[in-house]
CSV table of C-alpha atoms in Angstrom, one decimal:
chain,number,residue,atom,x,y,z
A,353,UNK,CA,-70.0,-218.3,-8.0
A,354,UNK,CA,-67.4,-216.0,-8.6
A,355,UNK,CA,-64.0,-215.9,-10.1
A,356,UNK,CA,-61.2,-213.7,-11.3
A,357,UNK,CA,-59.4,-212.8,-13.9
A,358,UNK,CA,-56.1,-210.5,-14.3
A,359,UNK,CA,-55.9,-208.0,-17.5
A,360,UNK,CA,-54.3,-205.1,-18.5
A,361,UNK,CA,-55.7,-201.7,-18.7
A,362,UNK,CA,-55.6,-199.4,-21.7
A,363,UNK,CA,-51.9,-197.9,-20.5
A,364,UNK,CA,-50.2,-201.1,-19.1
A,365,UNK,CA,-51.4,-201.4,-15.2
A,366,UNK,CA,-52.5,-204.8,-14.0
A,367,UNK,CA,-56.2,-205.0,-13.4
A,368,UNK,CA,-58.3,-207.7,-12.4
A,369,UNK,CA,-61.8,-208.5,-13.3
A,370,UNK,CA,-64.4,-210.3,-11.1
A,371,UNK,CA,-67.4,-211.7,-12.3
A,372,UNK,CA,-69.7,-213.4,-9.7
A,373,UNK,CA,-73.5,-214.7,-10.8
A,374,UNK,CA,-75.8,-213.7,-8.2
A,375,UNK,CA,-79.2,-215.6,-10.2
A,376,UNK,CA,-80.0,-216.6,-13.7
A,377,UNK,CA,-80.4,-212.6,-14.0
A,378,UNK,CA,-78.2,-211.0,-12.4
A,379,UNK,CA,-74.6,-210.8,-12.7
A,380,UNK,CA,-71.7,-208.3,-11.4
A,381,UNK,CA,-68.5,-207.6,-12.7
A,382,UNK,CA,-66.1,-205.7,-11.0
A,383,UNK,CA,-63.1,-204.3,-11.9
A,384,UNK,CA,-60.1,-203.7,-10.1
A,385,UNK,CA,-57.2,-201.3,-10.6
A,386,UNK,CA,-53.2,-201.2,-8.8
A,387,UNK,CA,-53.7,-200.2,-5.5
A,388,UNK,CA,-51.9,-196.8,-4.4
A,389,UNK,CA,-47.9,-197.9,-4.7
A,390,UNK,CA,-45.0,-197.3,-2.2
A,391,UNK,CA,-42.7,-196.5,-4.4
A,392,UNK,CA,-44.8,-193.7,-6.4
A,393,UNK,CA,-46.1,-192.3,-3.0
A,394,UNK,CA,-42.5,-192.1,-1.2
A,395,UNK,CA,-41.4,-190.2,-4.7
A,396,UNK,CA,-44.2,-187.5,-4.6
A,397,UNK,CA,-43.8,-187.1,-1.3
A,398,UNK,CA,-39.9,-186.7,-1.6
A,399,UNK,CA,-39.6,-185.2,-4.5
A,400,UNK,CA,-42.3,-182.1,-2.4
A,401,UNK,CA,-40.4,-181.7,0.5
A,402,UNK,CA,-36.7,-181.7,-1.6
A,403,UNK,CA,-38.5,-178.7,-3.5
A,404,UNK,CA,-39.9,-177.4,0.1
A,405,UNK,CA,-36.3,-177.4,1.3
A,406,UNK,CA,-34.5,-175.7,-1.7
A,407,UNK,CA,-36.4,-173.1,-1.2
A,408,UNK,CA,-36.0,-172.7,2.6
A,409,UNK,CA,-32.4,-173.1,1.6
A,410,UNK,CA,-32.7,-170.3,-0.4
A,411,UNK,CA,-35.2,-168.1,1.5
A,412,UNK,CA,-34.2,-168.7,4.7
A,413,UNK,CA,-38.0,-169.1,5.6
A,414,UNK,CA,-39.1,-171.5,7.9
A,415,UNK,CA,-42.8,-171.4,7.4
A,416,UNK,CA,-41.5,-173.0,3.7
A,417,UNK,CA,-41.0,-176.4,5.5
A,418,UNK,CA,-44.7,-176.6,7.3
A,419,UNK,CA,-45.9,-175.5,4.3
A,420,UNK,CA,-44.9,-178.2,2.5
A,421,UNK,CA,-45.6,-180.8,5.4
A,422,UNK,CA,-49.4,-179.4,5.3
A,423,UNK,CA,-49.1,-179.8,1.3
A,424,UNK,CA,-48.4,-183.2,1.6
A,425,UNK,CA,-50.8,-184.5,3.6
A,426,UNK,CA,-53.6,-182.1,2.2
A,427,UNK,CA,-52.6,-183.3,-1.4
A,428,UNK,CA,-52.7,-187.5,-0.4
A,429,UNK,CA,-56.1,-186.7,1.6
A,430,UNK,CA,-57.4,-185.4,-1.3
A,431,UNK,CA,-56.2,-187.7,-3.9
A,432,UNK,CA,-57.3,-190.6,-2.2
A,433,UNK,CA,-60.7,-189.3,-1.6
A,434,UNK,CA,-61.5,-187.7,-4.8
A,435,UNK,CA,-59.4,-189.3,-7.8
A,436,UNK,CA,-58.3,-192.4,-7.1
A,437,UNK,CA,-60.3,-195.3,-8.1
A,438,UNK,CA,-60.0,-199.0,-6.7
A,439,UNK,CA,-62.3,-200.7,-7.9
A,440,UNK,CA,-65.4,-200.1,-10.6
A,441,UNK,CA,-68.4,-202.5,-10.8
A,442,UNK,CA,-71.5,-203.3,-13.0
A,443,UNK,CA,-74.3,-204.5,-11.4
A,444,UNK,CA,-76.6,-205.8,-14.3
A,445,UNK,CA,-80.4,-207.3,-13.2
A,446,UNK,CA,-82.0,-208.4,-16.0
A,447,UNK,CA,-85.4,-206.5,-16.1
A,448,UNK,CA,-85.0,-203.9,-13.3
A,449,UNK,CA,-81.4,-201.9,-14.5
A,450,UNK,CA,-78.0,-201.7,-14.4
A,451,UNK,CA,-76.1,-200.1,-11.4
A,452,UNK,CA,-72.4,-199.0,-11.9
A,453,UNK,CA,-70.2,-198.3,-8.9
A,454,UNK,CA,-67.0,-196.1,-8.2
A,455,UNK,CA,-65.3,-197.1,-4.8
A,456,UNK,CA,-62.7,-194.6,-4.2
A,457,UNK,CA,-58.9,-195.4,-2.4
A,458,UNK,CA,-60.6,-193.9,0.8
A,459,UNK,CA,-63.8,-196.0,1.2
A,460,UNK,CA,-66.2,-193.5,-0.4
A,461,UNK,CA,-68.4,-194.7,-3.0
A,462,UNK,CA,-70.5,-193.3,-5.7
A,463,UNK,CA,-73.3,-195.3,-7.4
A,464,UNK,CA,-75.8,-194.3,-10.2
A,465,UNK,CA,-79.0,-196.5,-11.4
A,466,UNK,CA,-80.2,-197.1,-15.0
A,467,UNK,CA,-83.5,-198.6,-15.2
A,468,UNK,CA,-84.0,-201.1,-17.7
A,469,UNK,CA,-86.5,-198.6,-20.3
A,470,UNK,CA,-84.2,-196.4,-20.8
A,471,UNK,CA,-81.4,-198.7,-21.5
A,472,UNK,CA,-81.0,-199.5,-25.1
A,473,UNK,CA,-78.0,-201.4,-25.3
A,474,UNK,CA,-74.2,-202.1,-23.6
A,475,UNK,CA,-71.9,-201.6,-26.3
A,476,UNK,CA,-67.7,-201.5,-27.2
A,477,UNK,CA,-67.2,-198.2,-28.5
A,478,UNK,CA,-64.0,-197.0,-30.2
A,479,UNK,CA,-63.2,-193.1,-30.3
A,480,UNK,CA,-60.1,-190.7,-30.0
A,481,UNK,CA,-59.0,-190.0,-26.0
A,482,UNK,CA,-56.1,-188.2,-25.6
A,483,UNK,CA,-54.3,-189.2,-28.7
A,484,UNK,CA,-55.0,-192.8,-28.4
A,485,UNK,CA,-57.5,-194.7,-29.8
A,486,UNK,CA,-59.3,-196.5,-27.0
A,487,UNK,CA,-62.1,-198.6,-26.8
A,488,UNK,CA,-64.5,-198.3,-24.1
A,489,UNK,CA,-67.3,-200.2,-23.0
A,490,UNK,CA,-70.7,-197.9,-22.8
A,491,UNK,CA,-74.3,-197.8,-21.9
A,492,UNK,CA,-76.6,-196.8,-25.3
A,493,UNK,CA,-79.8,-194.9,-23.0
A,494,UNK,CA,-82.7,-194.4,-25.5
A,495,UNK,CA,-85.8,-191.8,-25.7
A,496,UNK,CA,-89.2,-193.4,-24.7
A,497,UNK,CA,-90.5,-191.4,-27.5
A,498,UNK,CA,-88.1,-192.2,-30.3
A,499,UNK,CA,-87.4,-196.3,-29.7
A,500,UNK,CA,-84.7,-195.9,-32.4
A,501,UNK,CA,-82.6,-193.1,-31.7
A,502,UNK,CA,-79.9,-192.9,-29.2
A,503,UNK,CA,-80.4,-189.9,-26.9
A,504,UNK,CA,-77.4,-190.8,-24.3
A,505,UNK,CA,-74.1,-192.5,-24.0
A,506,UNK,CA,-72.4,-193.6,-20.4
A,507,UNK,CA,-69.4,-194.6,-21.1
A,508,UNK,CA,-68.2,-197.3,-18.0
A,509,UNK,CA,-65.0,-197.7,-16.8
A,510,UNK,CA,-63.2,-194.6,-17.4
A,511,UNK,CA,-60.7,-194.8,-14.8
A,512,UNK,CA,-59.5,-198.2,-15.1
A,513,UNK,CA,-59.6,-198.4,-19.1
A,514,UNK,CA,-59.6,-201.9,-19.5
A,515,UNK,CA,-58.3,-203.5,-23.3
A,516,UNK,CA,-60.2,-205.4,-25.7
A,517,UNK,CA,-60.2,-208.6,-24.2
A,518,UNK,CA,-61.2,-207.5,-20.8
A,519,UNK,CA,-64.1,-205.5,-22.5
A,520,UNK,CA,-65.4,-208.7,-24.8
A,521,UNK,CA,-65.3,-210.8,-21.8
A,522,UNK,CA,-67.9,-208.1,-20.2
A,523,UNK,CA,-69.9,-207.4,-22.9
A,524,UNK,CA,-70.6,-211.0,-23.5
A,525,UNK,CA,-71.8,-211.1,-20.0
A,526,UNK,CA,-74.0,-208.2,-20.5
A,527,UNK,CA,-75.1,-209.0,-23.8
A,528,UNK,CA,-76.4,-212.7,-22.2
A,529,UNK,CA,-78.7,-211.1,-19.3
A,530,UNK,CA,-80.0,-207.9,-22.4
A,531,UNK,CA,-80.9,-211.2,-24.5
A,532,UNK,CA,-82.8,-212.6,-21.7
A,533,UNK,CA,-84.7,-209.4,-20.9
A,534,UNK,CA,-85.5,-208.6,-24.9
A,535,UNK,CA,-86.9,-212.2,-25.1
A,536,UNK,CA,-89.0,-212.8,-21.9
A,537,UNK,CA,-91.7,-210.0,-22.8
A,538,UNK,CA,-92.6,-212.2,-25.6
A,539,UNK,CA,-92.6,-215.6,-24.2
A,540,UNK,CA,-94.3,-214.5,-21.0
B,67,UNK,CA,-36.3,-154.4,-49.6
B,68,UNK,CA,-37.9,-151.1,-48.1
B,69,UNK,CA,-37.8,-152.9,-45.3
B,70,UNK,CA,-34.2,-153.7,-45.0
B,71,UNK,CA,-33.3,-150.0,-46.2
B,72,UNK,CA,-35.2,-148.9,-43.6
B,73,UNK,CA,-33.8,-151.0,-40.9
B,74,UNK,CA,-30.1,-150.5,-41.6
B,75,UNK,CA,-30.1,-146.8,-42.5
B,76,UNK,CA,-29.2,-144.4,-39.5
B,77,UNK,CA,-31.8,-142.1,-38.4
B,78,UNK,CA,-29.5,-139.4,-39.3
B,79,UNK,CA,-29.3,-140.1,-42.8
B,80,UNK,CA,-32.8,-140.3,-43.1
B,81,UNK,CA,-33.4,-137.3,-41.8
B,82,UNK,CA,-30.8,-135.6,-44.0
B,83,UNK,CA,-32.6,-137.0,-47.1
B,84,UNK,CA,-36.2,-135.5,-45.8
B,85,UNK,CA,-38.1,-138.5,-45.0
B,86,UNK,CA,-38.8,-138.0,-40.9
B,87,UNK,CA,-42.1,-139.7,-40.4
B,88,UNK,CA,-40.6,-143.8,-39.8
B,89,UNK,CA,-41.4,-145.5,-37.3
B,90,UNK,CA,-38.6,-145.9,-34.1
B,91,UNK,CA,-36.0,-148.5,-34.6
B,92,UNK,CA,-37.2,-150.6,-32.1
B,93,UNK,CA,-39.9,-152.2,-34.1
B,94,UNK,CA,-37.0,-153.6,-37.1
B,95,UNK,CA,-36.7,-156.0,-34.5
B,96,UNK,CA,-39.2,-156.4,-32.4
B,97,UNK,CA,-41.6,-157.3,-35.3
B,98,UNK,CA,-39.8,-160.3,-36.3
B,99,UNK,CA,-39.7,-161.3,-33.0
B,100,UNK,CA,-43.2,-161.3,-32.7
B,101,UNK,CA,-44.1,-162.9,-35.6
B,102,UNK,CA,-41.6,-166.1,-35.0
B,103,UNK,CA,-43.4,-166.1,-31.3
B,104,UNK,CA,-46.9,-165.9,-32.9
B,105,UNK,CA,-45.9,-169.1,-34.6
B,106,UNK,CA,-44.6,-170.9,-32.0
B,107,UNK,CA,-47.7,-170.2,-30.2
B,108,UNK,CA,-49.8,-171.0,-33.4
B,109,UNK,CA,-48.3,-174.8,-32.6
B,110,UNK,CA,-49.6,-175.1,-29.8
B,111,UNK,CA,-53.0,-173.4,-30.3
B,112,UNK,CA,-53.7,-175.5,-33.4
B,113,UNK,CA,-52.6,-178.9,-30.7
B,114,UNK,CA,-55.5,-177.3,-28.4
B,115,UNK,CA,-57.9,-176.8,-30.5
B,116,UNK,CA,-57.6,-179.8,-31.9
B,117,UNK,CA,-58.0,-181.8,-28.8
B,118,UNK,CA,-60.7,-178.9,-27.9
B,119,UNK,CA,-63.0,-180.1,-30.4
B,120,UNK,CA,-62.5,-183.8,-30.4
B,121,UNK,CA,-66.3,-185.5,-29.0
B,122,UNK,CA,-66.0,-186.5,-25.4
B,123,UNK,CA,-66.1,-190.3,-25.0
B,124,UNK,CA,-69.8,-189.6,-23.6
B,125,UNK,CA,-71.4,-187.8,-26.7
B,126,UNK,CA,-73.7,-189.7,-29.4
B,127,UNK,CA,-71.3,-187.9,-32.2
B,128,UNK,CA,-68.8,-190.7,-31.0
B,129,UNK,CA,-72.1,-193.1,-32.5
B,130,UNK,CA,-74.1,-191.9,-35.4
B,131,UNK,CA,-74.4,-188.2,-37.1
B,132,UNK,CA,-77.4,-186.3,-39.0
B,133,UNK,CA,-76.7,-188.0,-42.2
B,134,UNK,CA,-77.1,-191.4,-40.5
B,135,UNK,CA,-80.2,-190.8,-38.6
B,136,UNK,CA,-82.1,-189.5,-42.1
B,137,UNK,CA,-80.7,-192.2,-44.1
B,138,UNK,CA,-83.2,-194.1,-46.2
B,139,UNK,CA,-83.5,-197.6,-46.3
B,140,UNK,CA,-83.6,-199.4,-49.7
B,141,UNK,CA,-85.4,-202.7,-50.8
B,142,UNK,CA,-83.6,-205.9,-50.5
B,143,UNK,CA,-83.2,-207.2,-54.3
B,144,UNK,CA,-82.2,-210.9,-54.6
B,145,UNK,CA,-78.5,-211.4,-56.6
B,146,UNK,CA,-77.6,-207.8,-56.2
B,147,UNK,CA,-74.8,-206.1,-54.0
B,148,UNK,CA,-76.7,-204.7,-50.9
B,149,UNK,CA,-76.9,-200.8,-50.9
B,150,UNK,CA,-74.2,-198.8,-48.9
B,151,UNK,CA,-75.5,-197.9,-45.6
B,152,UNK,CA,-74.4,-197.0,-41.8
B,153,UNK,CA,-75.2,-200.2,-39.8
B,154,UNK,CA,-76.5,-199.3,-36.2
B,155,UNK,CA,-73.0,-200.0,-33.5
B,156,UNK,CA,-75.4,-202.9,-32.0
B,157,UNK,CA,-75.3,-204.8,-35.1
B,158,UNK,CA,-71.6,-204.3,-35.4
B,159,UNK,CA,-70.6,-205.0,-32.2
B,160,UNK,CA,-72.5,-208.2,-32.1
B,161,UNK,CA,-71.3,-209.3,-35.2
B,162,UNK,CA,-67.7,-209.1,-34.2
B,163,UNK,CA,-67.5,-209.8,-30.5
B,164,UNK,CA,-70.4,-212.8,-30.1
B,165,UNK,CA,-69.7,-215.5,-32.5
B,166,UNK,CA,-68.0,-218.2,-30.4
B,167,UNK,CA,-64.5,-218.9,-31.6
């Protein structure tokens, strides 16, 4: 079962989270940013070639103008393929790990694995970005050796930086399958 | 004061009077200048290292510190104000976002 819900992220964009139950333990939740706008593409790509063709104006250069047509296309290759994100997901299985997702504007995606003994817990931390106070949802990874100490923090869902409410919505979804995991060692 | 002698006096004068070893004329102004320019700059560096030395959003300074991790734990006394102490985030965090409205 799935279903959707629309937010805001940490600096205004609309952003939509998705939580779909696979089984009683396992559950994703995806999170979707804007995709890439008209309006802001047409004005980077204007606002280049206006620059290109002062400066052809000025320099008499022709070389100036292809320049700035290679620029362009360059530039929005390499945007979409390396910085901007669409979506974001959290795979959680209960007992085997957590998987978190980046899919990227172009169709490339990058996943990394956390197996369940090395998570200690998914919490919402609060710290200083940027001259903002955000909060930010994060993986706590532990030490085998040292059961109470925290050796690692992931923080999740940097690029879309959800608010508070998105964030409680997915940490009370995570915090339902860690209960389950905690618990079942001693009743099995 | 020697300062501002030195700076509007002619050379000439100066030289009349015996006293030859100043430095040129260009530095009356040039040091000012780069003094208000050094602070300027000191704006910004002070900006920058500030935001230099601010704990990324992935370190465990963002969590706990070396006073927290050593901190002792004391008894439990009935009817007395429980001592001061760092609570772990995992407590905290449950305690604020779980309880069902």
């Amino acid at each position: 079962m799935a279903e959707e819900r629309r937010f805001r992220s940490a600096s205004g964009a609309p952003i939509a989270l998705r939580r779909r139950q696979h089984s009683a333990s396992c559950r994703e939740l995806a999170v979707r940013g804007p995709r890439l706008q008209l309006r802001s593409l047409s004005a980077a790509t204007s606002a280049v070639w206006l620059a290109a063709y002062g400066l052809f104006a000025l320099s008499e250069n022709s070389m100036v103008l292809s320049a700035a047509i290679f620029i362009t296309l360059i530039g929005l290759i390499i945007y979409l393929h390396f910085v901007k994100i669409d979506q974001e997901s959290l795979l959680v299985i209960g007992s085997l790990g957590i998987q978190v997702t980046s899919s990227y504007a172009s169709g490339k995606e990058s996943t990394t694995f956390i197996e369940m003994g090395q998570v200690k817990d998914v919490v919402i931390n609060e710290a200083i970005h940027m001259q903002k106070v955000i909060y930010y949802l994060c993986i706590l990874l532990q030490d085998p050796e040292d059961p109470q100490g925290v050796s690692e923090v992931v923080p999740l869902f940097q690029s879309s930086k959800p608010r508070l409410d998105c964030l409680i919505e997915v940490y009370k979804s995570c915090q339902e399958i860690l209960e389950q995991t905690n618990t079942a060692p001693q009743s099995s | 004061v020697l300062y501002l002698i030195w700076a509007y006096i002619p050379e000439t004068w100066l030289f009349s009077l015996g006293l030859t070893y100043w430095p040129q004329k260009y530095w009356a102004v040039a040091l000012p200048v780069y003094l208000l320019v050094a602070v300027g700059i000191g704006y910004i560096l002070l900006f920058g290292i500030n935001m230099m030395s601010t704990a990324p959003l992935s370190s465990t300074h963002t969590i706990t510190d070396t006073y927290a991790k050593k901190q002792q734990q004391k008894k439990f006394q009935e009817e007395a104000i429980p001592a001061l102490r760092d609570i772990p985030i995992s407590e905290v965090n449950r305690m604020f976002f779980l309880p069902e409205k």
